[in-house]
XYZ file of C-alpha atoms in Angstrom:
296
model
C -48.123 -145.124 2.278
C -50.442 -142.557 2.020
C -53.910 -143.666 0.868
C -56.437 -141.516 -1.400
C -59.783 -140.009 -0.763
C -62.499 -141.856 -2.406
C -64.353 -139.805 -4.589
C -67.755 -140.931 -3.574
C -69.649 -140.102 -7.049
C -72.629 -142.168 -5.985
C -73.165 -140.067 -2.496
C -72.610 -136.721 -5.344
C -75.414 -137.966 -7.679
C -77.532 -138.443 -4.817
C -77.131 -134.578 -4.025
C -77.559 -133.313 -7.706
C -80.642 -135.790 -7.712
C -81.589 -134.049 -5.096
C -81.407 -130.430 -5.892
C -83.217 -131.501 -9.690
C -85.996 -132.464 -7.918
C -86.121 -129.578 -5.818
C -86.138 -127.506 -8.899
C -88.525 -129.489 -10.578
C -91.311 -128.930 -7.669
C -90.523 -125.444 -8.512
C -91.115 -125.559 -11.677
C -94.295 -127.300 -11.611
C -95.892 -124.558 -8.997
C -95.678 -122.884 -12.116
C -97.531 -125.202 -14.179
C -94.048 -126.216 -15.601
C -92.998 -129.816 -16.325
C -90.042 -130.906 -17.793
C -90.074 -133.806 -19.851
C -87.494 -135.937 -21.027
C -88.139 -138.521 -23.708
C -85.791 -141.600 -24.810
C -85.946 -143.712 -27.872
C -84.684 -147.298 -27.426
C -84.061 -149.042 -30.986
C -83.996 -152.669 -30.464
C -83.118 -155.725 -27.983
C -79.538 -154.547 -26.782
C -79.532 -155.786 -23.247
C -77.398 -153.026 -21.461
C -79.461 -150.540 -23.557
C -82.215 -152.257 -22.106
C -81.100 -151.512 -18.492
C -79.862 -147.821 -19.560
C -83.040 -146.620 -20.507
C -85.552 -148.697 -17.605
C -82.485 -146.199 -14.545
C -83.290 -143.592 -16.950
C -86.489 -143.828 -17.098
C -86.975 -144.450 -13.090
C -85.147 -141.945 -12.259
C -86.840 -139.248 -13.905
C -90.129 -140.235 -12.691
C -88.419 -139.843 -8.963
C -86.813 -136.209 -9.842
C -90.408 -135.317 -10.492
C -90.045 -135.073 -14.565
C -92.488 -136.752 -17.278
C -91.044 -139.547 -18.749
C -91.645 -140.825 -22.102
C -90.600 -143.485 -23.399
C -90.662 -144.988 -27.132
C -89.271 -148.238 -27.782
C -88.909 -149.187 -31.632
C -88.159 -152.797 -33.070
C -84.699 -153.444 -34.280
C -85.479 -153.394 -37.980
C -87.088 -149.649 -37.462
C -86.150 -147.549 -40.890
C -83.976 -144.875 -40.821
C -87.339 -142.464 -42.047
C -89.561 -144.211 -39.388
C -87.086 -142.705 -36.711
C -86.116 -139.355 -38.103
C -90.238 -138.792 -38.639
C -90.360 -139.981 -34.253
C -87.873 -137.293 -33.568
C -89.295 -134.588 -35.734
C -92.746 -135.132 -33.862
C -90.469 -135.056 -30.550
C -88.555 -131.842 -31.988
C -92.136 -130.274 -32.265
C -93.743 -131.420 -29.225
C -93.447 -128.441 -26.131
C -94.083 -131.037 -23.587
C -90.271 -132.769 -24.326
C -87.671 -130.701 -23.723
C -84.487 -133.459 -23.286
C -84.405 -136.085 -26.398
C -81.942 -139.159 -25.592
C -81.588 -141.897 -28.541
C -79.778 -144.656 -27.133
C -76.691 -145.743 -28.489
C -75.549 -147.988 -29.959
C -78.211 -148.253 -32.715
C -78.445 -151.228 -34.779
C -76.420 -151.172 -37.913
C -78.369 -150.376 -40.865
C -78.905 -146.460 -39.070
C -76.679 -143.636 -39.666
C -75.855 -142.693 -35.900
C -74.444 -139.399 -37.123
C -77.835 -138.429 -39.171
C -79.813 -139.504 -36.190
C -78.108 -137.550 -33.672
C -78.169 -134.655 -36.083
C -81.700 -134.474 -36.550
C -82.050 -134.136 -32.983
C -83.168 -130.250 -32.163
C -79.880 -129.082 -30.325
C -81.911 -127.150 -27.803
C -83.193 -130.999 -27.058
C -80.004 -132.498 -27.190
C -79.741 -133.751 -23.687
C -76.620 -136.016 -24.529
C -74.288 -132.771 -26.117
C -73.955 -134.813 -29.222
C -75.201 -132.752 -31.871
C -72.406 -130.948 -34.155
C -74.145 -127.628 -32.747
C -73.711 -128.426 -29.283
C -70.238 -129.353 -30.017
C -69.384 -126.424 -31.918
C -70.871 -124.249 -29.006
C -69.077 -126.314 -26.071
C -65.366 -125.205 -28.324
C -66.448 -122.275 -28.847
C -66.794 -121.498 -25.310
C -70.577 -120.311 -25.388
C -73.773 -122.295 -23.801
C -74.649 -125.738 -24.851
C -75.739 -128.838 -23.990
C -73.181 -130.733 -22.215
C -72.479 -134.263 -22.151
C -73.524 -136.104 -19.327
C -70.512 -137.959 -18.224
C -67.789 -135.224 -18.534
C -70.205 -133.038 -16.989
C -70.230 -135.619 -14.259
C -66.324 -135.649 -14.007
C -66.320 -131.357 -13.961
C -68.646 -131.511 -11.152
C -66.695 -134.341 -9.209
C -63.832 -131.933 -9.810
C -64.633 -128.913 -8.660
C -66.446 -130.129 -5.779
C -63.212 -132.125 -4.542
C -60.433 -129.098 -5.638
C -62.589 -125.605 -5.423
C -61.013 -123.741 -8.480
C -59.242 -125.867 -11.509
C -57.297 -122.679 -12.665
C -53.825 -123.551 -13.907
C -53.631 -127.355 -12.676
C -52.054 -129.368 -15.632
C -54.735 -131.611 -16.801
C -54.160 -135.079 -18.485
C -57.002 -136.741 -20.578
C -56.730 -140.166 -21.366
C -58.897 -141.139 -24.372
C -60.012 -138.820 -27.671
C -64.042 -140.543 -27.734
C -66.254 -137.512 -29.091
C -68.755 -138.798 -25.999
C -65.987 -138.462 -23.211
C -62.179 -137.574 -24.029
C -62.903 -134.525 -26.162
C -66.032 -132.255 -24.565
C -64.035 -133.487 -21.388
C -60.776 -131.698 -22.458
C -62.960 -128.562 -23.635
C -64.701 -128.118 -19.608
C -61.282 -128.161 -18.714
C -60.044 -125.912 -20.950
C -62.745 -123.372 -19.717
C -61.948 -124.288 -16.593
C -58.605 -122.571 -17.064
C -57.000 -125.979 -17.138
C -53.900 -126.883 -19.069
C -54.757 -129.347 -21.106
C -53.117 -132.608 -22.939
C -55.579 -135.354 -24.838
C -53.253 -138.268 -24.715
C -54.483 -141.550 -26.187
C -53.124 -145.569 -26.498
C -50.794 -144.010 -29.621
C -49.541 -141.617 -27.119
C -45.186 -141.354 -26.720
C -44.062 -142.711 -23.397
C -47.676 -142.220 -21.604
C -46.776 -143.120 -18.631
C -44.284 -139.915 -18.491
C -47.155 -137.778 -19.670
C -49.741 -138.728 -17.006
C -46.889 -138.070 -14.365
C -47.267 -134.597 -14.821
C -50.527 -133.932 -14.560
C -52.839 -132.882 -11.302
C -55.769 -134.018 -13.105
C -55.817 -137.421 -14.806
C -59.196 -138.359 -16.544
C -58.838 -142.096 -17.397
C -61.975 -142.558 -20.226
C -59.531 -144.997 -22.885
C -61.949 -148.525 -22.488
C -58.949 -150.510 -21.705
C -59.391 -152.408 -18.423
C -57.005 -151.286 -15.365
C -54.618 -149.809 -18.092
C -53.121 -146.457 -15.801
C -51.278 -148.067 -13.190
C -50.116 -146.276 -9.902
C -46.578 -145.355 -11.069
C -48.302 -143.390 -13.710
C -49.886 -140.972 -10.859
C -48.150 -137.941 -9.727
C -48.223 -138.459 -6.102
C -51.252 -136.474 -4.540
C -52.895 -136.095 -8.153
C -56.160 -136.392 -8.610
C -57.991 -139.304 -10.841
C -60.877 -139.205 -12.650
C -61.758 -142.949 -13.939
C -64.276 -143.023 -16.417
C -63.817 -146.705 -17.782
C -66.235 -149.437 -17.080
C -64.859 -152.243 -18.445
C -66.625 -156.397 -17.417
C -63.389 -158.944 -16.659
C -63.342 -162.225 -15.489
C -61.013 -162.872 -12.435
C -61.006 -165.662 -10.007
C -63.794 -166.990 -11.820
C -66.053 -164.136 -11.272
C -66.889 -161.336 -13.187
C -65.711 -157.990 -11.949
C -66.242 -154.541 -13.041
C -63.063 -152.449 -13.153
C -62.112 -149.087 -14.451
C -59.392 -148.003 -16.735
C -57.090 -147.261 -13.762
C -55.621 -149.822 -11.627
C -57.196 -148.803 -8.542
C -55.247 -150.670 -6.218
C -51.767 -149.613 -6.830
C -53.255 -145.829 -8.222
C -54.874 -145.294 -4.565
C -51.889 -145.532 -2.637
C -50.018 -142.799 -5.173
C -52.695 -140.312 -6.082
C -54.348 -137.365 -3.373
C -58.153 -138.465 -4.455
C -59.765 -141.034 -7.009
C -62.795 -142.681 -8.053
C -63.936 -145.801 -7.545
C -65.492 -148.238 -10.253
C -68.524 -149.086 -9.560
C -69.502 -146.048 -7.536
C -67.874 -143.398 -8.927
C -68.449 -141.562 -12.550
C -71.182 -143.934 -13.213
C -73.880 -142.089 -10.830
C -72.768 -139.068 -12.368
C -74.268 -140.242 -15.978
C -77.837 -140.273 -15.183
C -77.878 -137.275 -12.655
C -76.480 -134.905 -14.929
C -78.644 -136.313 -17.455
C -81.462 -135.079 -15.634
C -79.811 -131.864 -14.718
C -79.519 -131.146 -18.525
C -83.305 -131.764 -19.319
C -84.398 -129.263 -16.594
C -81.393 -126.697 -17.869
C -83.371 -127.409 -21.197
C -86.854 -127.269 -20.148
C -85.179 -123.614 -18.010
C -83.636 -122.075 -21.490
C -86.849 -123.326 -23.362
C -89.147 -121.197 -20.839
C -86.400 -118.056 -20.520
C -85.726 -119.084 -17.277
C -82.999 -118.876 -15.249
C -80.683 -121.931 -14.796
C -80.289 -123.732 -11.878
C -77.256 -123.032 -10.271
C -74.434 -125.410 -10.120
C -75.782 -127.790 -12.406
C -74.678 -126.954 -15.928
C -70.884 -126.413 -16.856
């Protein structure tokens, strides 16, 4: 049996951490700083965790970080009037609000009021419109993640039959548009989807990014395909708790050409391209040119 290649996507982050950083001491020889600034809403644990990597991590690429953390019961106004003082302050140039926010705020609104330029997470309806429309935005961080893992393992994406698992407006959907543009051919299948099984088994590209544990088993995978696994899903096993992906990686590994691992794989990805975005930002916001390799 042949075995895949591990797509090492903490070993890639490492490298686009890397080359931010090298930008950013760049940037600030010309009195340049990018700054990105997250907004934590409440107790959420995980959020909790998000935001401190976040947070580290752009200190070590050389950014300014700021951070605003807002009780739970925070009003709606309270938090649009933060982000419109954040929208108007040249010293930010990425905004991240953390999701999920508690329930009493419209996530939509929030997201919205965001200034798209800002928009480090590719949420806002602009960015979204731009992204289909095949023009520049910002991109979100986890697909962006998968396109680089992608082209770095295959060189050129043109005409490969793609497969997305999953129709999320955070993952399955800008991830189907970077393909697109990528010259891709592209099918957005979901849990609804006829006979998926069949459809995956076409497909040199399957993203897995569904949120149901070790769903896509191995005789899903076109042998020597490549697989993207975006899930991270907690299960107990043996007692323990183990994180696991939406792919079974076991039987997937011995079927497809190259795959990710979970932990270790997309996850990395997140918070490097993250970064990326806020110095593509804080480069569009200064007429600048990009750095290369880092955007879409």
């Amino acid at each position: 049996m042949s075995t895949a290649t591990i797509i090492d996507g903490k070993a890639f982050a490492a490298k686009v951490r890397e080359q931010v950083a090298a930008h950013v001491a760049k940037l600030k020889e010309q009195g340049i700083t990018p700054g990105l600034a997250v907004v934590l809403v409440g107790e959420d644990p995980a959020s909790k965790v998000y935001v401190r990597n976040k947070g580290e991590q752009t200190k070590a690429s050389g950014m300014a970080s700021f951070e605003h953390k807002l009780p739970a019961e925070t009003s709606e106004e309270d938090l649009l009037a933060l982000i419109t003082k954040l929208n108007a302050d040249p010293s930010v140039h990425g905004i991240l609000v953390q999701l999920p926010l508690p329930k009493h705020l419209n996530s939509d609104l929030v997201i919205n009021s965001i200034d798209p330029a800002k928009d480090v997470d590719g949420f806002h309806i602009s960015n979204v419109g731009l992204l289909g429309t095949g023009q520049k935005a910002m991109v979100p961080c986890t697909p962006l993640g998968c396109l680089m893992l992608l082209r770095d393992h295959l060189g050129s994406l043109s005409g490969l039959n793609a497969v997305v698992v999953g129709r999320s407006n955070i993952v399955g959907k800008p991830m189907a548009q970077l393909l697109l543009a990528d010259s891709c051919t592209v099918t957005i299948a979901h849990s609804r989807t006829k006979d998926l099984p069949e459809v995956c088994r076409r497909a040199d590209i399957v993203v897995a990014a569904v949120g149901r544990p070790e769903m896509v088993e191995g005789d899903w995978i076109k042998p020597g395909a490549t697989v993207i696994d975006v899930g991270i899903n907690r299960i107990e096993r043996d007692g323990k708790t183990k994180l696991v992906g939406d792919v079974h990686f076991e039987s997937a590994s011995k079927v497809a050409g190259a795959i990710t691992p979970v932990p270790g794989g997309v996850g990395p990805m997140t918070i490097a391209c993250l970064l990326a975005n806020t110095l593509t930002a804080c480069c569009r916001a200064n007429g600048l040119a990009e750095p290369e390799g880092l955007t879409a």
